PDB file of C-alpha atoms in Angstrom:
ATOM      1  CA  MET A   1     -59.147   6.430  -2.293  1.00 70.00           C
ATOM      2  CA  SER A   2     -54.942   6.474  -1.610  1.00 71.00           C
ATOM      3  CA  THR A   3     -55.413  10.420   0.134  1.00 71.00           C
ATOM      4  CA  PRO A   4     -57.351   9.393   2.752  1.00 69.00           C
ATOM      5  CA  MET A   5     -56.523   5.795   3.677  1.00 75.00           C
ATOM      6  CA  ALA A   6     -53.126   7.634   4.113  1.00 75.00           C
ATOM      7  CA  THR A   7     -54.227   9.956   6.670  1.00 81.00           C
ATOM      8  CA  ILE A   8     -56.745   8.370   8.225  1.00 83.00           C
ATOM      9  CA  SER A   9     -54.479   6.918  11.557  1.00 84.00           C
ATOM     10  CA  MET A  10     -52.726   9.822  11.629  1.00 87.00           C
ATOM     11  CA  THR A  11     -55.310  12.161  12.139  1.00 90.00           C
ATOM     12  CA  SER A  12     -57.390   9.483  13.849  1.00 90.00           C
ATOM     13  CA  SER A  13     -54.434   9.327  15.857  1.00 90.00           C
ATOM     14  CA  VAL A  14     -54.948  12.990  16.496  1.00 93.00           C
ATOM     15  CA  VAL A  15     -58.208  12.624  17.712  1.00 94.00           C
ATOM     16  CA  PHE A  16     -58.211   9.595  19.943  1.00 93.00           C
ATOM     17  CA  GLY A  17     -55.313  10.811  21.363  1.00 93.00           C
ATOM     18  CA  THR A  18     -55.743  14.507  22.126  1.00 95.00           C
ATOM     19  CA  TYR A  19     -59.205  13.555  23.547  1.00 95.00           C
ATOM     20  CA  ARG A  20     -57.744  11.051  25.585  1.00 92.00           C
ATOM     21  CA  ASN A  21     -55.007  13.251  27.454  1.00 93.00           C
ATOM     22  CA  CYS A  22     -58.008  16.384  27.479  1.00 94.00           C
ATOM     23  CA  LEU A  23     -59.572  14.033  29.940  1.00 92.00           C
ATOM     24  CA  GLN A  24     -56.855  13.155  32.226  1.00 91.00           C
ATOM     25  CA  CYS A  25     -56.198  17.470  32.302  1.00 92.00           C
ATOM     26  CA  LEU A  26     -59.216  18.640  33.109  1.00 90.00           C
ATOM     27  CA  SER A  27     -59.858  15.027  35.920  1.00 88.00           C
ATOM     28  CA  GLN A  28     -56.391  16.392  37.170  1.00 87.00           C
ATOM     29  CA  LEU A  29     -57.655  20.252  37.237  1.00 87.00           C
ATOM     30  CA  ARG A  30     -60.537  19.866  39.436  1.00 82.00           C
ATOM     31  CA  GLY A  31     -59.474  17.259  41.970  1.00 78.00           C
ATOM     32  CA  GLY A  32     -60.995  14.041  40.092  1.00 62.00           C
ATOM     33  CA  GLY A  33     -58.896  11.020  42.154  1.00 62.00           C
ATOM     34  CA  GLY A  34     -59.877   8.613  38.364  1.00 62.00           C
ATOM     35  CA  GLY A  35     -63.534   9.369  39.445  1.00 71.00           C
ATOM     36  CA  PRO A  36     -65.829   9.504  36.017  1.00 80.00           C
ATOM     37  CA  ASN A  37     -65.029  12.828  33.395  1.00 85.00           C
ATOM     38  CA  SER A  38     -68.415  15.331  33.673  1.00 90.00           C
ATOM     39  CA  LYS A  39     -70.557  16.133  29.982  1.00 93.00           C
ATOM     40  CA  ILE A  40     -69.260  19.392  29.836  1.00 94.00           C
ATOM     41  CA  GLU A  41     -65.275  17.592  30.075  1.00 94.00           C
ATOM     42  CA  VAL A  42     -66.462  15.364  28.009  1.00 95.00           C
ATOM     43  CA  PHE A  43     -67.173  17.682  25.216  1.00 96.00           C
ATOM     44  CA  LEU A  44     -64.241  19.690  25.574  1.00 96.00           C
ATOM     45  CA  SER A  45     -62.203  17.408  24.997  1.00 96.00           C
ATOM     46  CA  GLY A  46     -64.097  16.393  21.557  1.00 96.00           C
ATOM     47  CA  LEU A  47     -63.886  20.356  21.013  1.00 96.00           C
ATOM     48  CA  VAL A  48     -60.061  20.315  21.256  1.00 96.00           C
ATOM     49  CA  ALA A  49     -59.507  16.269  20.098  1.00 96.00           C
ATOM     50  CA  GLY A  50     -61.598  18.116  16.688  1.00 95.00           C
ATOM     51  CA  THR A  51     -59.865  20.987  16.495  1.00 95.00           C
ATOM     52  CA  ALA A  52     -56.100  19.163  16.753  1.00 94.00           C
ATOM     53  CA  GLN A  53     -56.314  16.882  14.175  1.00 92.00           C
ATOM     54  CA  ILE A  54     -57.227  19.815  11.750  1.00 91.00           C
ATOM     55  CA  SER A  55     -52.718  20.125  11.444  1.00 89.00           C
ATOM     56  CA  VAL A  56     -53.297  17.037   9.445  1.00 89.00           C
ATOM     57  CA  MET A  57     -56.190  16.453   8.069  1.00 89.00           C
ATOM     58  CA  ALA A  58     -56.407  19.706   5.931  1.00 89.00           C
ATOM     59  CA  PRO A  59     -53.751  19.148   2.460  1.00 90.00           C
ATOM     60  CA  GLY A  60     -54.703  15.322   2.250  1.00 88.00           C
ATOM     61  CA  ASP A  61     -59.071  16.208   2.701  1.00 87.00           C
ATOM     62  CA  ILE A  62     -58.507  18.734  -0.339  1.00 89.00           C
ATOM     63  CA  VAL A  63     -56.162  16.484  -2.162  1.00 89.00           C
ATOM     64  CA  LYS A  64     -59.477  13.663  -1.668  1.00 87.00           C
ATOM     65  CA  VAL A  65     -61.775  16.548  -2.708  1.00 85.00           C
ATOM     66  CA  ARG A  66     -59.817  18.582  -5.655  1.00 87.00           C
ATOM     67  CA  LEU A  67     -59.207  14.426  -6.977  1.00 87.00           C
ATOM     68  CA  GLN A  68     -62.787  13.817  -6.303  1.00 82.00           C
ATOM     69  CA  CYS A  69     -64.208  17.156  -8.403  1.00 80.00           C
ATOM     70  CA  GLN A  70     -62.198  15.803 -11.758  1.00 80.00           C
ATOM     71  CA  THR A  71     -64.617  15.027 -13.040  1.00 71.00           C
ATOM     72  CA  GLU A  72     -61.843  14.986 -16.582  1.00 64.00           C
ATOM     73  CA  SER A  73     -61.248  11.635 -18.677  1.00 58.00           C
ATOM     74  CA  LYS A  74     -57.655  10.920 -18.565  1.00 59.00           C
ATOM     75  CA  ARG A  75     -59.059   8.164 -21.757  1.00 56.00           C
ATOM     76  CA  GLY A  76     -60.932  12.114 -23.824  1.00 54.00           C
ATOM     77  CA  GLY A  77     -60.362  12.737 -26.630  1.00 54.00           C
ATOM     78  CA  SER A  78     -57.158  15.446 -27.905  1.00 58.00           C
ATOM     79  CA  ASN A  79     -59.923  17.563 -28.672  1.00 61.00           C
ATOM     80  CA  MET A  80     -61.447  17.185 -24.990  1.00 63.00           C
ATOM     81  CA  ARG A  81     -59.702  18.544 -21.236  1.00 70.00           C
ATOM     82  CA  LYS A  82     -56.670  16.862 -20.157  1.00 76.00           C
ATOM     83  CA  PRO A  83     -57.504  16.066 -16.223  1.00 81.00           C
ATOM     84  CA  LYS A  84     -55.423  18.402 -14.358  1.00 83.00           C
ATOM     85  CA  TYR A  85     -54.029  16.292 -11.502  1.00 85.00           C
ATOM     86  CA  ARG A  86     -52.506  12.662 -12.101  1.00 85.00           C
ATOM     87  CA  GLY A  87     -53.007  11.188  -8.695  1.00 86.00           C
ATOM     88  CA  PRO A  88     -52.394  12.817  -5.244  1.00 88.00           C
ATOM     89  CA  VAL A  89     -49.289  13.081  -5.587  1.00 89.00           C
ATOM     90  CA  HIS A  90     -49.416  15.683  -8.406  1.00 91.00           C
ATOM     91  CA  CYS A  91     -52.501  17.663  -7.330  1.00 90.00           C
ATOM     92  CA  LEU A  92     -49.863  18.224  -3.147  1.00 90.00           C
ATOM     93  CA  LEU A  93     -47.120  19.285  -5.734  1.00 92.00           C
ATOM     94  CA  ARG A  94     -48.765  21.083  -8.009  1.00 92.00           C
ATOM     95  CA  ILE A  95     -51.203  22.777  -5.647  1.00 91.00           C
ATOM     96  CA  ILE A  96     -47.798  24.258  -3.483  1.00 93.00           C
ATOM     97  CA  LYS A  97     -46.633  25.378  -6.787  1.00 92.00           C
ATOM     98  CA  GLU A  98     -49.332  27.101  -8.088  1.00 89.00           C
ATOM     99  CA  GLU A  99     -51.015  28.510  -4.544  1.00 89.00           C
ATOM    100  CA  GLY A 100     -48.224  28.449  -1.994  1.00 91.00           C
ATOM    101  CA  PHE A 101     -47.132  25.956   1.168  1.00 91.00           C
ATOM    102  CA  LEU A 102     -51.013  27.694   3.181  1.00 90.00           C
ATOM    103  CA  GLY A 103     -52.562  26.338   0.271  1.00 89.00           C
ATOM    104  CA  LEU A 104     -53.011  23.028   1.506  1.00 90.00           C
ATOM    105  CA  TYR A 105     -54.505  24.938   4.349  1.00 91.00           C
ATOM    106  CA  LYS A 106     -57.688  25.868   2.248  1.00 87.00           C
ATOM    107  CA  GLY A 107     -60.922  26.077   3.857  1.00 83.00           C
ATOM    108  CA  ALA A 108     -59.208  25.227   7.085  1.00 89.00           C
ATOM    109  CA  LEU A 109     -61.632  27.408   8.740  1.00 90.00           C
ATOM    110  CA  PRO A 110     -65.396  25.769   7.899  1.00 91.00           C
ATOM    111  CA  LEU A 111     -63.023  22.234   8.103  1.00 90.00           C
ATOM    112  CA  MET A 112     -62.745  23.675  12.324  1.00 93.00           C
ATOM    113  CA  LEU A 113     -65.723  25.130  12.635  1.00 93.00           C
ATOM    114  CA  ARG A 114     -66.531  21.290  10.866  1.00 93.00           C
ATOM    115  CA  ASP A 115     -65.128  18.846  13.589  1.00 94.00           C
ATOM    116  CA  ALA A 116     -64.152  20.698  15.930  1.00 95.00           C
ATOM    117  CA  PRO A 117     -68.176  20.933  17.339  1.00 96.00           C
ATOM    118  CA  SER A 118     -69.112  17.591  15.360  1.00 96.00           C
ATOM    119  CA  PHE A 119     -66.481  15.433  17.583  1.00 96.00           C
ATOM    120  CA  ALA A 120     -67.335  17.769  20.725  1.00 96.00           C
ATOM    121  CA  MET A 121     -71.047  15.686  20.261  1.00 97.00           C
ATOM    122  CA  TYR A 122     -69.297  12.727  19.091  1.00 96.00           C
ATOM    123  CA  PHE A 123     -67.757  11.943  21.958  1.00 96.00           C
ATOM    124  CA  LEU A 124     -70.530  13.338  24.409  1.00 96.00           C
ATOM    125  CA  THR A 125     -72.966  10.765  22.436  1.00 96.00           C
ATOM    126  CA  TYR A 126     -70.853   8.015  23.095  1.00 96.00           C
ATOM    127  CA  SER A 127     -70.560   8.310  26.848  1.00 94.00           C
ATOM    128  CA  ILE A 128     -73.954   9.176  27.135  1.00 95.00           C
ATOM    129  CA  ILE A 129     -75.069   6.346  25.290  1.00 95.00           C
ATOM    130  CA  CYS A 130     -72.790   3.846  26.771  1.00 93.00           C
ATOM    131  CA  GLU A 131     -74.087   5.227  30.271  1.00 92.00           C
ATOM    132  CA  TRP A 132     -77.309   4.439  29.270  1.00 93.00           C
ATOM    133  CA  LEU A 133     -76.979   0.935  28.244  1.00 92.00           C
ATOM    134  CA  THR A 134     -74.382   0.634  30.849  1.00 89.00           C
ATOM    135  CA  ASP A 135     -76.228  -2.118  33.067  1.00 84.00           C
ATOM    136  CA  HIS A 136     -75.753  -1.020  37.387  1.00 81.00           C
ATOM    137  CA  GLY A 137     -72.275  -2.162  39.029  1.00 76.00           C
ATOM    138  CA  LYS A 138     -70.160  -1.895  34.856  1.00 79.00           C
ATOM    139  CA  LYS A 139     -68.221   0.806  33.094  1.00 76.00           C
ATOM    140  CA  ARG A 140     -69.465   0.184  29.871  1.00 80.00           C
ATOM    141  CA  PRO A 141     -72.229  -1.164  28.561  1.00 87.00           C
ATOM    142  CA  ASP A 142     -71.932  -5.227  26.438  1.00 90.00           C
ATOM    143  CA  TRP A 143     -70.307  -4.879  22.759  1.00 91.00           C
ATOM    144  CA  SER A 144     -73.897  -4.765  21.215  1.00 92.00           C
ATOM    145  CA  GLY A 145     -74.010  -1.346  23.445  1.00 93.00           C
ATOM    146  CA  VAL A 146     -70.995   0.435  21.917  1.00 93.00           C
ATOM    147  CA  MET A 147     -71.311  -0.531  18.880  1.00 95.00           C
ATOM    148  CA  LEU A 148     -74.226   0.998  18.961  1.00 96.00           C
ATOM    149  CA  ALA A 149     -73.468   4.101  20.409  1.00 96.00           C
ATOM    150  CA  GLY A 150     -70.403   4.070  17.998  1.00 96.00           C
ATOM    151  CA  GLY A 151     -72.646   4.615  15.165  1.00 96.00           C
ATOM    152  CA  VAL A 152     -75.555   6.377  16.626  1.00 97.00           C
ATOM    153  CA  ALA A 153     -72.455   9.182  18.213  1.00 96.00           C
ATOM    154  CA  GLY A 154     -71.305   8.585  14.161  1.00 96.00           C
ATOM    155  CA  ILE A 155     -74.529   9.734  13.071  1.00 96.00           C
ATOM    156  CA  SER A 156     -74.576  13.035  15.394  1.00 96.00           C
ATOM    157  CA  GLY A 157     -71.453  14.554  13.745  1.00 96.00           C
ATOM    158  CA  TRP A 158     -72.486  14.289  11.206  1.00 95.00           C
ATOM    159  CA  THR A 159     -75.686  16.083  11.541  1.00 95.00           C
ATOM    160  CA  VAL A 160     -73.408  19.203  13.134  1.00 95.00           C
ATOM    161  CA  GLY A 161     -70.530  18.766  10.894  1.00 94.00           C
ATOM    162  CA  THR A 162     -72.797  18.741   7.340  1.00 94.00           C
ATOM    163  CA  PRO A 163     -73.098  22.479   6.938  1.00 93.00           C
ATOM    164  CA  MET A 164     -69.712  23.655   7.007  1.00 93.00           C
ATOM    165  CA  ASP A 165     -68.789  20.389   4.690  1.00 91.00           C
ATOM    166  CA  VAL A 166     -70.455  21.924   2.509  1.00 92.00           C
ATOM    167  CA  ILE A 167     -68.389  25.382   2.743  1.00 92.00           C
ATOM    168  CA  LYS A 168     -65.449  23.458   3.252  1.00 89.00           C
ATOM    169  CA  ALA A 169     -65.717  21.457  -0.050  1.00 86.00           C
ATOM    170  CA  ARG A 170     -66.516  24.997  -1.688  1.00 89.00           C
ATOM    171  CA  LEU A 171     -64.166  26.803  -0.710  1.00 88.00           C
ATOM    172  CA  GLN A 172     -61.640  23.973  -1.388  1.00 84.00           C
ATOM    173  CA  MET A 173     -62.973  23.795  -4.855  1.00 83.00           C
ATOM    174  CA  ASP A 174     -63.192  27.394  -5.677  1.00 83.00           C
ATOM    175  CA  GLY A 175     -59.955  28.803  -9.064  1.00 74.00           C
ATOM    176  CA  ALA A 176     -59.100  25.134  -8.861  1.00 69.00           C
ATOM    177  CA  ARG A 177     -60.359  25.688 -12.525  1.00 66.00           C
ATOM    178  CA  GLU A 178     -59.248  29.334 -13.257  1.00 64.00           C
ATOM    179  CA  THR A 179     -62.755  30.837 -12.132  1.00 76.00           C
ATOM    180  CA  LYS A 180     -62.910  32.164  -8.217  1.00 83.00           C
ATOM    181  CA  ARG A 181     -66.328  32.968  -7.037  1.00 86.00           C
ATOM    182  CA  TYR A 182     -66.066  33.898  -3.438  1.00 88.00           C
ATOM    183  CA  ARG A 183     -63.341  36.976  -1.769  1.00 87.00           C
ATOM    184  CA  GLY A 184     -63.537  34.548   1.262  1.00 88.00           C
ATOM    185  CA  PHE A 185     -65.353  32.128   4.146  1.00 90.00           C
ATOM    186  CA  LEU A 186     -68.301  34.683   5.139  1.00 93.00           C
ATOM    187  CA  HIS A 187     -68.716  35.752   1.461  1.00 93.00           C
ATOM    188  CA  CYS A 188     -68.820  32.261   0.243  1.00 92.00           C
ATOM    189  CA  VAL A 189     -71.958  31.896   3.633  1.00 93.00           C
ATOM    190  CA  THR A 190     -74.041  34.618   2.632  1.00 94.00           C
ATOM    191  CA  ASP A 191     -73.876  33.692  -1.769  1.00 93.00           C
ATOM    192  CA  THR A 192     -74.415  30.171  -1.055  1.00 93.00           C
ATOM    193  CA  VAL A 193     -77.453  31.049   1.345  1.00 94.00           C
ATOM    194  CA  ARG A 194     -78.377  33.148  -1.552  1.00 94.00           C
ATOM    195  CA  VAL A 195     -78.329  31.854  -4.291  1.00 93.00           C
ATOM    196  CA  GLU A 196     -79.607  28.098  -3.491  1.00 93.00           C
ATOM    197  CA  GLY A 197     -81.061  28.173   0.014  1.00 93.00           C
ATOM    198  CA  VAL A 198     -80.037  27.078   3.561  1.00 92.00           C
ATOM    199  CA  GLY A 199     -81.643  23.912   2.422  1.00 92.00           C
ATOM    200  CA  VAL A 200     -78.098  23.225   0.633  1.00 92.00           C
ATOM    201  CA  PHE A 201     -76.009  23.136   3.330  1.00 93.00           C
ATOM    202  CA  PHE A 202     -78.434  19.502   4.500  1.00 92.00           C
ATOM    203  CA  ARG A 203     -78.265  18.340   0.781  1.00 88.00           C
ATOM    204  CA  SER A 204     -75.704  15.791   1.410  1.00 89.00           C
ATOM    205  CA  LEU A 205     -77.289  15.057   4.945  1.00 92.00           C
ATOM    206  CA  GLY A 206     -78.457  11.587   4.108  1.00 93.00           C
ATOM    207  CA  ILE A 207     -75.449   9.814   2.615  1.00 93.00           C
ATOM    208  CA  ASN A 208     -73.092  10.731   5.320  1.00 92.00           C
ATOM    209  CA  CYS A 209     -75.841   9.089   7.805  1.00 94.00           C
ATOM    210  CA  VAL A 210     -75.057   6.688   6.224  1.00 95.00           C
ATOM    211  CA  ARG A 211     -71.837   6.354   5.924  1.00 93.00           C
ATOM    212  CA  ALA A 212     -71.776   7.588   9.581  1.00 95.00           C
ATOM    213  CA  PHE A 213     -72.940   5.235  11.300  1.00 96.00           C
ATOM    214  CA  PRO A 214     -71.043   1.130  10.047  1.00 96.00           C
ATOM    215  CA  VAL A 215     -68.298   3.683  10.395  1.00 94.00           C
ATOM    216  CA  GLY A 216     -68.142   4.411  13.668  1.00 95.00           C
ATOM    217  CA  VAL A 217     -69.351   1.241  14.748  1.00 96.00           C
ATOM    218  CA  VAL A 218     -66.106   0.093  12.956  1.00 95.00           C
ATOM    219  CA  VAL A 219     -64.198   3.263  15.015  1.00 93.00           C
ATOM    220  CA  PHE A 220     -65.002   3.116  18.753  1.00 94.00           C
ATOM    221  CA  PHE A 221     -65.158  -0.972  18.112  1.00 94.00           C
ATOM    222  CA  THR A 222     -62.018  -1.176  17.280  1.00 92.00           C
ATOM    223  CA  TYR A 223     -60.430   1.267  19.540  1.00 91.00           C
ATOM    224  CA  GLU A 224     -62.664  -0.235  22.879  1.00 91.00           C
ATOM    225  CA  VAL A 225     -61.228  -3.391  22.020  1.00 91.00           C
ATOM    226  CA  LEU A 226     -57.337  -2.224  21.689  1.00 90.00           C
ATOM    227  CA  THR A 227     -57.261   0.519  24.567  1.00 86.00           C
ATOM    228  CA  GLY A 228     -58.999  -2.842  27.046  1.00 85.00           C
ATOM    229  CA  PHE A 229     -55.921  -5.305  25.428  1.00 86.00           C
ATOM    230  CA  LEU A 230     -52.944  -2.476  26.009  1.00 85.00           C
ATOM    231  CA  ARG A 231     -54.939  -2.071  29.700  1.00 78.00           C
ATOM    232  CA  ALA A 232     -54.986  -5.759  30.148  1.00 74.00           C
ATOM    233  CA  ARG A 233     -51.072  -6.066  30.066  1.00 67.00           C
ATOM    234  CA  PRO A 234     -48.846  -5.183  32.672  1.00 61.00           C
ATOM    235  CA  ASP A 235     -46.724  -2.305  32.023  1.00 58.00           C
ATOM    236  CA  SER A 236     -49.821  -0.272  31.107  1.00 53.00           C
ATOM    237  CA  VAL A 237     -50.289   3.330  31.885  1.00 51.00           C
ATOM    238  CA  ASP A 238     -54.107   3.430  33.018  1.00 51.00           C
ATOM    239  CA  THR A 239     -55.754   6.751  31.625  1.00 50.00           C
ATOM    240  CA  PRO A 240     -59.673   7.744  31.367  1.00 53.00           C
ATOM    241  CA  ARG A 241     -61.785   6.396  28.876  1.00 57.00           C
ATOM    242  CA  LEU A 242     -63.500   7.810  26.779  1.00 64.00           C
ATOM    243  CA  GLY A 243     -65.324   9.215  29.106  1.00 56.00           C
ATOM    244  CA  LEU A 244     -66.661   6.472  30.584  1.00 54.00           C
ATOM    245  CA  GLU A 245     -64.945   5.683  33.866  1.00 50.00           C
TER     246      GLU A 245
END
């Protein structure tokens, strides 16, 4: 857990910062004059944000996956296989030593194909539901509406992203235990479908959605509270909210 906890603030900063700046740039390009962003602008901004965060997320993600899939016990006897990685830092350094710096970005393509459309759907769903729940004359729904929209947005994002999450994890683990199975991204996809069927891509969808709803609630609630506080400061710069105005 130490790896995702150490990197989540950076990745969230890149995602929301990129998204907000893209919304502002698109609004200026069409001469919006502070009007609400269109749904296609929200979708495209989410797509760019999901792609941009790969640069900071990929190294931490592969370390997390390698450690989570390491099943050997540190308490095993002398005749038992010892864990390959002793911790996050050791895992990071060993990947660089054995696979080079680019080894930290192994699985980056499926990660991008997961997160780009996932965040596009994430922000689009949030924007649409907030719009539905907003009373006439107001700029956003009440806090229960914000939390509901955030939770549903999390589920929609992971519904789109789960298939590529399966491929990403398999490529990141491939060769970690001296046995390399896949020749590349396309071979991993075709071999997975051939051996296990299409259903394997949605095998973890249920647990992803169970996790995604409360995470989406917390993320958007916290984001709206903090941005509302910062916008209330006299020296704040007025920037578009999450596609809501």
